[in-house]
């Protein structure tokens, strides 16, 4: 079995779902996780290691490695550094077949059920959207791809010296996009003409909606606009599940919704990414529970009536649009010079 280590540096306040993310990582017992943080994160699982270093030490490590000052004014800039974790933490991954990185505003399913040994044997660059990505440790192509990437107009050196985020970690802008264009034969994205193996839930809707999966939304999306440049993003019309929730069953994760016949249907997913969605946690059990659009709640029997009620009840809309209005009001005050 190919060995894998996934790295998560995290600074700032932990998301409310962090304990559930951590347990979903621990349940993937054959994959090792490295959490780099200055927070009091602990795990008794044998596949999770926590390394406590400060953000200043993290940046000093980068400056020593790359020989230049690292611009850093906000925690979101860490996203740009994700493709470099294999170099920054080389002493933690050199004995593995693959290193990787991930977000924690997500819940894992059974990773090995999707990223199989056949895929690991055939490809060097796996996935690519930035939520979860794996890269072969002994990949002779990767270092040159990183150094020649230009993301949103920024070269590698410029990315390190600007405090702006440049999308360096994800398709369609950064390293993974450049790798795909140069070496598509060594890239596995998880996309097919009828969907992808994970759930990437848009932050622009209070509902659980995956733009790529809903064809009428896909048709006007950046996926469709860029599908000539990224052929893996071409898709065909097809059915999808409505009123979806996510059900955690041990290591497995399922998307459950209503099919075209009005019946309950499900599909197993690699992970569900919530894109910084604000959720409430009312279920402390971390192996069997439901994820609905605004909360983690106890597991229960699912019916079409219940799924429709969960999707259209007021609370997801109030929380979502309240946050959007607050952000716009803050932006307006800034433009008017009101402190």
mmCIF file of C-alpha atoms in Angstrom:
data_model
loop_
_atom_site.group_PDB
_atom_site.id
_atom_site.type_symbol
_atom_site.label_atom_id
_atom_site.label_comp_id
_atom_site.label_asym_id
_atom_site.label_seq_id
_atom_site.Cartn_x
_atom_site.Cartn_y
_atom_site.Cartn_z
ATOM 1 C CA UNK A 1 0.000 0.000 0.000
ATOM 2 C CA UNK A 2 1.397 3.401 -1.007
ATOM 3 C CA UNK A 3 2.188 5.602 1.977
ATOM 4 C CA UNK A 4 0.570 9.050 2.208
ATOM 5 C CA UNK A 5 1.090 11.992 4.560
ATOM 6 C CA UNK A 6 -1.266 14.983 4.392
ATOM 7 C CA UNK A 7 -0.112 18.288 5.916
ATOM 8 C CA UNK A 8 -2.351 20.918 7.524
ATOM 9 C CA UNK A 9 -0.691 24.043 8.928
ATOM 10 C CA UNK A 10 -3.339 25.997 10.851
ATOM 11 C CA UNK A 11 -3.162 29.309 12.721
ATOM 12 C CA UNK A 12 -5.889 31.488 14.117
ATOM 13 C CA UNK A 13 -9.218 30.345 15.536
ATOM 14 C CA UNK A 14 -10.231 26.746 14.821
ATOM 15 C CA UNK A 15 -13.502 26.284 12.921
ATOM 16 C CA UNK A 16 -16.411 24.957 14.965
ATOM 17 C CA UNK A 17 -16.391 21.708 12.978
ATOM 18 C CA UNK A 18 -12.699 21.043 13.664
ATOM 19 C CA UNK A 19 -13.281 18.113 16.036
ATOM 20 C CA UNK A 20 -15.432 16.445 13.380
ATOM 21 C CA UNK A 21 -12.814 17.125 10.686
ATOM 22 C CA UNK A 22 -10.125 15.659 12.936
ATOM 23 C CA UNK A 23 -12.127 12.518 13.637
ATOM 24 C CA UNK A 24 -12.799 12.051 9.908
ATOM 25 C CA UNK A 25 -9.019 12.196 9.391
ATOM 26 C CA UNK A 26 -8.341 9.745 12.228
ATOM 27 C CA UNK A 27 -10.819 7.248 10.749
ATOM 28 C CA UNK A 28 -8.650 7.047 7.616
ATOM 29 C CA UNK A 29 -6.224 4.891 9.573
ATOM 30 C CA UNK A 30 -3.875 4.060 6.678
ATOM 31 C CA UNK A 31 -3.211 7.730 5.852
ATOM 32 C CA UNK A 32 -0.993 9.888 8.077
ATOM 33 C CA UNK A 33 -1.794 13.496 8.906
ATOM 34 C CA UNK A 34 0.617 16.187 10.082
ATOM 35 C CA UNK A 35 -0.955 19.210 11.816
ATOM 36 C CA UNK A 36 1.385 22.200 12.186
ATOM 37 C CA UNK A 37 0.018 24.801 14.583
ATOM 38 C CA UNK A 38 0.520 26.923 17.685
ATOM 39 C CA UNK A 39 -2.887 25.881 19.042
ATOM 40 C CA UNK A 40 -3.616 23.246 21.674
ATOM 41 C CA UNK A 41 -4.607 20.517 19.211
ATOM 42 C CA UNK A 42 -4.281 16.948 20.423
ATOM 43 C CA UNK A 43 -5.016 13.508 19.017
ATOM 44 C CA UNK A 44 -4.419 10.041 20.404
ATOM 45 C CA UNK A 45 -4.696 8.443 16.950
ATOM 46 C CA UNK A 46 -1.544 6.786 15.631
ATOM 47 C CA UNK A 47 -2.012 8.357 12.175
ATOM 48 C CA UNK A 48 -2.079 11.981 13.418
ATOM 49 C CA UNK A 49 1.008 13.929 14.470
ATOM 50 C CA UNK A 50 0.842 17.489 15.832
ATOM 51 C CA UNK A 51 3.912 19.716 15.510
ATOM 52 C CA UNK A 52 3.772 22.900 17.563
ATOM 53 C CA UNK A 53 5.595 25.800 15.962
ATOM 54 C CA UNK A 54 4.629 29.467 15.852
ATOM 55 C CA UNK A 55 3.599 31.268 12.691
ATOM 56 C CA UNK A 56 6.826 33.278 12.949
ATOM 57 C CA UNK A 57 8.859 30.063 13.009
ATOM 58 C CA UNK A 58 6.891 28.763 10.032
ATOM 59 C CA UNK A 59 7.701 31.907 8.016
ATOM 60 C CA UNK A 60 11.343 31.857 9.129
ATOM 61 C CA UNK A 61 11.593 28.293 7.837
ATOM 62 C CA UNK A 62 10.296 29.486 4.468
ATOM 63 C CA UNK A 63 12.638 32.490 4.309
ATOM 64 C CA UNK A 64 15.639 30.282 5.047
ATOM 65 C CA UNK A 65 14.570 27.775 2.390
ATOM 66 C CA UNK A 66 13.776 30.276 -0.370
ATOM 67 C CA UNK A 67 16.287 32.998 0.471
ATOM 68 C CA UNK A 68 13.861 35.909 0.390
ATOM 69 C CA UNK A 69 11.517 37.850 2.626
ATOM 70 C CA UNK A 70 8.034 36.336 2.756
ATOM 71 C CA UNK A 71 5.201 38.869 2.581
ATOM 72 C CA UNK A 72 2.470 37.922 5.019
ATOM 73 C CA UNK A 73 -0.331 40.107 6.379
ATOM 74 C CA UNK A 74 -3.219 37.669 6.686
ATOM 75 C CA UNK A 75 -3.808 34.002 7.419
ATOM 76 C CA UNK A 76 -5.487 33.397 4.069
ATOM 77 C CA UNK A 77 -2.055 33.845 2.455
ATOM 78 C CA UNK A 78 -1.203 30.373 3.792
ATOM 79 C CA UNK A 79 -3.228 28.974 0.881
ATOM 80 C CA UNK A 80 -0.566 30.183 -1.557
ATOM 81 C CA UNK A 81 2.072 28.166 0.292
ATOM 82 C CA UNK A 82 0.278 24.802 0.112
ATOM 83 C CA UNK A 83 2.137 23.563 -3.008
ATOM 84 C CA UNK A 84 5.412 24.172 -1.138
ATOM 85 C CA UNK A 85 4.660 22.026 1.928
ATOM 86 C CA UNK A 86 6.516 19.076 0.438
ATOM 87 C CA UNK A 87 9.671 21.232 0.428
ATOM 88 C CA UNK A 88 9.015 23.187 3.618
ATOM 89 C CA UNK A 89 8.380 19.977 5.573
ATOM 90 C CA UNK A 90 10.636 17.697 3.538
ATOM 91 C CA UNK A 91 11.975 16.027 6.682
ATOM 92 C CA UNK A 92 8.424 14.867 7.520
ATOM 93 C CA UNK A 93 7.534 13.430 4.077
ATOM 94 C CA UNK A 94 10.754 12.061 2.559
ATOM 95 C CA UNK A 95 9.942 8.483 3.619
ATOM 96 C CA UNK A 96 6.448 8.571 2.069
ATOM 97 C CA UNK A 97 5.278 7.801 -1.452
ATOM 98 C CA UNK A 98 2.921 10.807 -1.517
ATOM 99 C CA UNK A 99 2.618 14.057 0.402
ATOM 100 C CA UNK A 100 -0.434 16.242 0.305
ATOM 101 C CA UNK A 101 -2.357 19.144 1.766
ATOM 102 C CA UNK A 102 -5.959 19.809 2.680
ATOM 103 C CA UNK A 103 -8.410 22.283 4.199
ATOM 104 C CA UNK A 104 -10.312 21.700 7.419
ATOM 105 C CA UNK A 105 -13.619 23.351 6.411
ATOM 106 C CA UNK A 106 -14.541 19.909 5.166
ATOM 107 C CA UNK A 107 -15.278 16.349 6.264
ATOM 108 C CA UNK A 108 -13.453 13.351 4.808
ATOM 109 C CA UNK A 109 -15.069 10.146 3.683
ATOM 110 C CA UNK A 110 -13.108 6.977 2.936
ATOM 111 C CA UNK A 111 -10.106 8.372 1.052
ATOM 112 C CA UNK A 112 -8.707 5.002 -0.069
ATOM 113 C CA UNK A 113 -12.080 3.996 -1.532
ATOM 114 C CA UNK A 114 -11.551 6.668 -4.194
ATOM 115 C CA UNK A 115 -7.791 7.202 -4.386
ATOM 116 C CA UNK A 116 -6.979 3.577 -5.082
ATOM 117 C CA UNK A 117 -3.634 1.857 -5.589
ATOM 118 C CA UNK A 118 -4.263 1.857 -9.349
ATOM 119 C CA UNK A 119 -4.597 5.652 -9.294
ATOM 120 C CA UNK A 120 -1.565 6.085 -7.038
ATOM 121 C CA UNK A 121 0.511 3.882 -9.349
ATOM 122 C CA UNK A 122 -0.491 5.734 -12.514
ATOM 123 C CA UNK A 123 -0.491 9.407 -11.512
ATOM 124 C CA UNK A 124 1.807 11.927 -9.825
ATOM 125 C CA UNK A 125 -0.656 14.799 -9.282
ATOM 126 C CA UNK A 126 -4.002 13.827 -7.754
ATOM 127 C CA UNK A 127 -7.119 16.046 -7.449
ATOM 128 C CA UNK A 128 -6.029 19.707 -7.652
ATOM 129 C CA UNK A 129 -8.751 22.087 -6.440
ATOM 130 C CA UNK A 130 -6.870 22.845 -3.225
ATOM 131 C CA UNK A 131 -9.290 21.315 -0.700
ATOM 132 C CA UNK A 132 -7.374 18.025 -0.894
ATOM 133 C CA UNK A 133 -4.372 17.343 -3.099
ATOM 134 C CA UNK A 134 -1.753 14.578 -3.258
ATOM 135 C CA UNK A 135 1.643 14.785 -4.974
ATOM 136 C CA UNK A 136 4.199 12.055 -5.526
ATOM 137 C CA UNK A 137 7.289 12.630 -3.351
ATOM 138 C CA UNK A 138 9.731 11.283 -5.959
ATOM 139 C CA UNK A 139 8.308 13.340 -8.828
ATOM 140 C CA UNK A 140 11.119 14.731 -11.026
ATOM 141 C CA UNK A 141 8.669 17.124 -12.742
ATOM 142 C CA UNK A 142 7.169 18.912 -9.758
ATOM 143 C CA UNK A 143 9.925 21.344 -8.724
ATOM 144 C CA UNK A 144 10.184 22.794 -12.234
ATOM 145 C CA UNK A 145 6.396 23.089 -12.517
ATOM 146 C CA UNK A 146 6.285 25.056 -9.242
ATOM 147 C CA UNK A 147 9.104 27.412 -10.287
ATOM 148 C CA UNK A 148 7.567 28.125 -13.717
ATOM 149 C CA UNK A 149 3.964 28.655 -12.550
ATOM 150 C CA UNK A 150 2.443 32.091 -13.140
ATOM 151 C CA UNK A 151 -0.770 32.448 -11.116
ATOM 152 C CA UNK A 152 -2.979 35.503 -11.607
ATOM 153 C CA UNK A 153 0.009 37.288 -13.121
ATOM 154 C CA UNK A 154 2.399 36.372 -10.294
ATOM 155 C CA UNK A 155 5.560 34.322 -10.798
ATOM 156 C CA UNK A 156 6.828 32.045 -8.042
ATOM 157 C CA UNK A 157 9.086 34.754 -6.571
ATOM 158 C CA UNK A 158 6.375 37.406 -6.867
ATOM 159 C CA UNK A 159 3.900 35.127 -5.107
ATOM 160 C CA UNK A 160 6.283 34.928 -2.133
ATOM 161 C CA UNK A 161 6.831 38.686 -2.041
ATOM 162 C CA UNK A 162 3.228 39.879 -2.312
ATOM 163 C CA UNK A 163 0.780 39.803 0.586
ATOM 164 C CA UNK A 164 -2.069 39.223 -1.877
ATOM 165 C CA UNK A 165 -3.402 35.706 -2.351
ATOM 166 C CA UNK A 166 -2.747 34.512 -5.883
ATOM 167 C CA UNK A 167 -4.526 31.153 -6.131
ATOM 168 C CA UNK A 168 -1.136 29.447 -6.298
ATOM 169 C CA UNK A 169 -2.545 26.284 -4.729
ATOM 170 C CA UNK A 170 -5.427 25.402 -7.012
ATOM 171 C CA UNK A 171 -6.891 24.997 -10.458
ATOM 172 C CA UNK A 172 -7.521 26.928 -12.647
ATOM 173 C CA UNK A 173 -4.790 29.408 -11.643
ATOM 174 C CA UNK A 174 -1.802 27.902 -9.866
ATOM 175 C CA UNK A 175 0.598 24.994 -9.679
ATOM 176 C CA UNK A 176 -1.960 22.230 -10.169
ATOM 177 C CA UNK A 177 -3.365 23.947 -13.275
ATOM 178 C CA UNK A 178 0.140 24.350 -14.708
ATOM 179 C CA UNK A 179 0.947 20.707 -13.944
ATOM 180 C CA UNK A 180 -2.258 19.556 -15.653
ATOM 181 C CA UNK A 181 -1.501 21.565 -18.799
ATOM 182 C CA UNK A 182 2.091 20.339 -19.029
ATOM 183 C CA UNK A 183 1.567 16.741 -17.920
ATOM 184 C CA UNK A 184 -2.090 15.693 -18.280
ATOM 185 C CA UNK A 185 -1.052 12.044 -18.568
ATOM 186 C CA UNK A 186 0.237 12.152 -14.979
ATOM 187 C CA UNK A 187 -2.750 14.083 -13.543
ATOM 188 C CA UNK A 188 -5.940 12.632 -12.016
ATOM 189 C CA UNK A 189 -8.519 15.290 -11.121
ATOM 190 C CA UNK A 190 -11.455 13.189 -9.932
ATOM 191 C CA UNK A 191 -13.731 14.759 -12.591
ATOM 192 C CA UNK A 192 -15.800 12.754 -15.095
ATOM 193 C CA UNK A 193 -18.351 13.867 -17.725
ATOM 194 C CA UNK A 194 -21.165 13.195 -15.242
ATOM 195 C CA UNK A 195 -19.722 14.590 -12.000
ATOM 196 C CA UNK A 196 -16.799 14.408 -9.627
ATOM 197 C CA UNK A 197 -16.033 12.128 -6.715
ATOM 198 C CA UNK A 198 -16.331 14.797 -3.996
ATOM 199 C CA UNK A 199 -18.749 17.567 -3.032
ATOM 200 C CA UNK A 200 -17.564 21.163 -3.429
ATOM 201 C CA UNK A 201 -20.404 23.197 -1.969
ATOM 202 C CA UNK A 202 -20.589 26.776 -3.144
ATOM 203 C CA UNK A 203 -20.373 29.529 -0.526
ATOM 204 C CA UNK A 204 -22.652 31.714 -2.652
ATOM 205 C CA UNK A 205 -25.800 29.817 -1.675
ATOM 206 C CA UNK A 206 -27.271 28.995 1.740
ATOM 207 C CA UNK A 207 -28.200 25.570 0.331
ATOM 208 C CA UNK A 208 -25.869 22.640 -0.313
ATOM 209 C CA UNK A 209 -25.220 23.124 -4.034
ATOM 210 C CA UNK A 210 -22.328 21.769 -6.061
ATOM 211 C CA UNK A 211 -22.017 23.818 -9.254
ATOM 212 C CA UNK A 212 -20.397 21.047 -11.304
ATOM 213 C CA UNK A 213 -23.055 18.480 -10.399
ATOM 214 C CA UNK A 214 -26.098 20.581 -11.328
ATOM 215 C CA UNK A 215 -25.893 20.828 -15.112
ATOM 216 C CA UNK A 216 -28.047 23.950 -15.512
ATOM 217 C CA UNK A 217 -25.702 25.726 -13.066
ATOM 218 C CA UNK A 218 -22.615 24.210 -14.666
ATOM 219 C CA UNK A 219 -23.597 25.648 -18.066
ATOM 220 C CA UNK A 220 -22.983 29.215 -16.877
ATOM 221 C CA UNK A 221 -20.083 28.509 -14.533
ATOM 222 C CA UNK A 222 -16.324 28.990 -14.770
ATOM 223 C CA UNK A 223 -16.072 25.204 -15.195
ATOM 224 C CA UNK A 224 -17.901 25.460 -18.532
ATOM 225 C CA UNK A 225 -16.144 28.669 -19.579
ATOM 226 C CA UNK A 226 -12.717 27.085 -19.030
ATOM 227 C CA UNK A 227 -13.487 23.550 -20.216
ATOM 228 C CA UNK A 228 -11.556 24.011 -23.477
ATOM 229 C CA UNK A 229 -8.477 24.909 -21.443
ATOM 230 C CA UNK A 230 -9.223 22.159 -18.897
ATOM 231 C CA UNK A 231 -10.875 19.261 -20.776
ATOM 232 C CA UNK A 232 -11.370 17.391 -17.495
ATOM 233 C CA UNK A 233 -14.091 19.957 -16.748
ATOM 234 C CA UNK A 234 -16.247 19.072 -19.755
ATOM 235 C CA UNK A 235 -19.463 17.459 -18.658
ATOM 236 C CA UNK A 236 -22.706 16.155 -20.086
ATOM 237 C CA UNK A 237 -26.307 16.731 -18.988
ATOM 238 C CA UNK A 238 -27.418 14.230 -16.403
ATOM 239 C CA UNK A 239 -29.467 13.657 -13.267
ATOM 240 C CA UNK A 240 -28.503 15.020 -9.879
ATOM 241 C CA UNK A 241 -29.793 14.855 -6.324
ATOM 242 C CA UNK A 242 -31.881 17.713 -4.911
ATOM 243 C CA UNK A 243 -32.277 18.817 -1.270
ATOM 244 C CA UNK A 244 -29.000 17.155 -0.329
ATOM 245 C CA UNK A 245 -27.515 16.527 3.094
ATOM 246 C CA UNK A 246 -24.400 14.573 4.077
ATOM 247 C CA UNK A 247 -24.502 11.532 6.311
ATOM 248 C CA UNK A 248 -21.407 10.331 8.148
ATOM 249 C CA UNK A 249 -21.307 6.572 8.766
ATOM 250 C CA UNK A 250 -17.991 5.715 10.367
ATOM 251 C CA UNK A 251 -15.195 6.286 7.851
ATOM 252 C CA UNK A 252 -17.729 6.591 5.004
ATOM 253 C CA UNK A 253 -19.504 9.790 3.896
ATOM 254 C CA UNK A 254 -22.654 9.838 1.770
ATOM 255 C CA UNK A 255 -24.507 12.536 -0.115
ATOM 256 C CA UNK A 256 -28.220 11.847 0.387
ATOM 257 C CA UNK A 257 -30.950 13.618 -1.576
ATOM 258 C CA UNK A 258 -34.067 13.318 -3.702
ATOM 259 C CA UNK A 259 -33.739 11.846 -7.203
ATOM 260 C CA UNK A 260 -35.786 12.633 -10.321
ATOM 261 C CA UNK A 261 -38.463 10.133 -9.272
ATOM 262 C CA UNK A 262 -38.910 11.878 -5.922
ATOM 263 C CA UNK A 263 -37.248 9.044 -4.008
ATOM 264 C CA UNK A 264 -34.386 9.043 -1.500
ATOM 265 C CA UNK A 265 -31.063 8.240 -3.183
ATOM 266 C CA UNK A 266 -27.443 8.449 -2.135
ATOM 267 C CA UNK A 267 -23.878 8.368 -3.437
ATOM 268 C CA UNK A 268 -20.647 7.880 -1.529
ATOM 269 C CA UNK A 269 -18.255 10.846 -1.695
ATOM 270 C CA UNK A 270 -14.544 11.297 -1.041
ATOM 271 C CA UNK A 271 -15.161 14.459 0.983
ATOM 272 C CA UNK A 272 -17.568 17.357 1.380
ATOM 273 C CA UNK A 273 -16.019 20.835 1.289
ATOM 274 C CA UNK A 274 -18.105 23.564 2.925
ATOM 275 C CA UNK A 275 -16.025 26.575 1.831
ATOM 276 C CA UNK A 276 -15.941 28.422 5.170
ATOM 277 C CA UNK A 277 -19.665 27.904 5.737
ATOM 278 C CA UNK A 278 -20.773 28.849 9.237
ATOM 279 C CA UNK A 279 -22.362 25.824 10.910
ATOM 280 C CA UNK A 280 -23.707 25.133 14.360
ATOM 281 C CA UNK A 281 -22.735 21.934 16.111
ATOM 282 C CA UNK A 282 -25.481 20.186 18.050
ATOM 283 C CA UNK A 283 -24.031 16.669 17.762
ATOM 284 C CA UNK A 284 -20.875 15.762 19.654
ATOM 285 C CA UNK A 285 -20.726 12.226 18.263
ATOM 286 C CA UNK A 286 -18.082 12.272 15.544
ATOM 287 C CA UNK A 287 -18.646 9.058 13.623
ATOM 288 C CA UNK A 288 -22.395 9.032 12.909
ATOM 289 C CA UNK A 289 -24.202 12.324 12.225
ATOM 290 C CA UNK A 290 -25.898 14.503 9.626
ATOM 291 C CA UNK A 291 -24.555 17.642 7.975
ATOM 292 C CA UNK A 292 -27.403 19.924 6.946
ATOM 293 C CA UNK A 293 -26.938 23.355 5.302
ATOM 294 C CA UNK A 294 -26.342 25.207 8.565
ATOM 295 C CA UNK A 295 -25.541 22.589 11.228
ATOM 296 C CA UNK A 296 -24.114 19.260 12.329
ATOM 297 C CA UNK A 297 -26.974 17.365 13.962
ATOM 298 C CA UNK A 298 -27.711 13.849 15.274
ATOM 299 C CA UNK A 299 -28.295 11.143 12.676
ATOM 300 C CA UNK A 300 -31.900 10.248 11.870
ATOM 301 C CA UNK A 301 -34.066 8.517 9.300
ATOM 302 C CA UNK A 302 -34.259 10.553 6.099
ATOM 303 C CA UNK A 303 -37.411 11.069 4.065
ATOM 304 C CA UNK A 304 -38.168 13.331 1.069
ATOM 305 C CA UNK A 305 -40.399 15.464 3.308
ATOM 306 C CA UNK A 306 -37.629 15.968 5.871
ATOM 307 C CA UNK A 307 -35.030 16.849 3.214
ATOM 308 C CA UNK A 308 -37.322 19.478 1.688
ATOM 309 C CA UNK A 309 -37.974 20.947 5.121
ATOM 310 C CA UNK A 310 -34.258 21.093 5.973
ATOM 311 C CA UNK A 311 -33.435 22.824 2.690
ATOM 312 C CA UNK A 312 -36.099 25.502 2.857
ATOM 313 C CA UNK A 313 -36.331 26.354 6.531
ATOM 314 C CA UNK A 314 -35.450 29.925 7.477
ATOM 315 C CA UNK A 315 -32.220 29.502 9.454
ATOM 316 C CA UNK A 316 -29.764 28.809 6.597
ATOM 317 C CA UNK A 317 -31.077 31.845 4.710
ATOM 318 C CA UNK A 318 -31.033 34.157 7.714
ATOM 319 C CA UNK A 319 -27.442 33.232 8.602
ATOM 320 C CA UNK A 320 -26.219 33.415 5.006
ATOM 321 C CA UNK A 321 -27.847 36.662 3.925
ATOM 322 C CA UNK A 322 -27.213 38.271 7.321
ATOM 323 C CA UNK A 323 -23.496 37.652 6.829
ATOM 324 C CA UNK A 324 -23.589 38.994 3.248
ATOM 325 C CA UNK A 325 -25.364 42.190 4.351
ATOM 326 C CA UNK A 326 -22.891 42.681 7.191
ATOM 327 C CA UNK A 327 -19.964 42.345 4.764
ATOM 328 C CA UNK A 328 -21.483 44.875 2.353
ATOM 329 C CA UNK A 329 -22.219 47.327 5.174
ATOM 330 C CA UNK A 330 -18.616 47.021 6.382
ATOM 331 C CA UNK A 331 -17.329 47.648 2.844
ATOM 332 C CA UNK A 332 -19.561 50.715 2.494
ATOM 333 C CA UNK A 333 -18.361 52.159 5.804
ATOM 334 C CA UNK A 334 -14.760 51.674 4.665
ATOM 335 C CA UNK A 335 -15.423 53.497 1.359
ATOM 336 C CA UNK A 336 -17.045 56.385 3.249
ATOM 337 C CA UNK A 337 -14.166 56.541 5.703
ATOM 338 C CA UNK A 338 -16.328 55.666 8.704
ATOM 339 C CA UNK A 339 -14.396 53.812 11.383
#
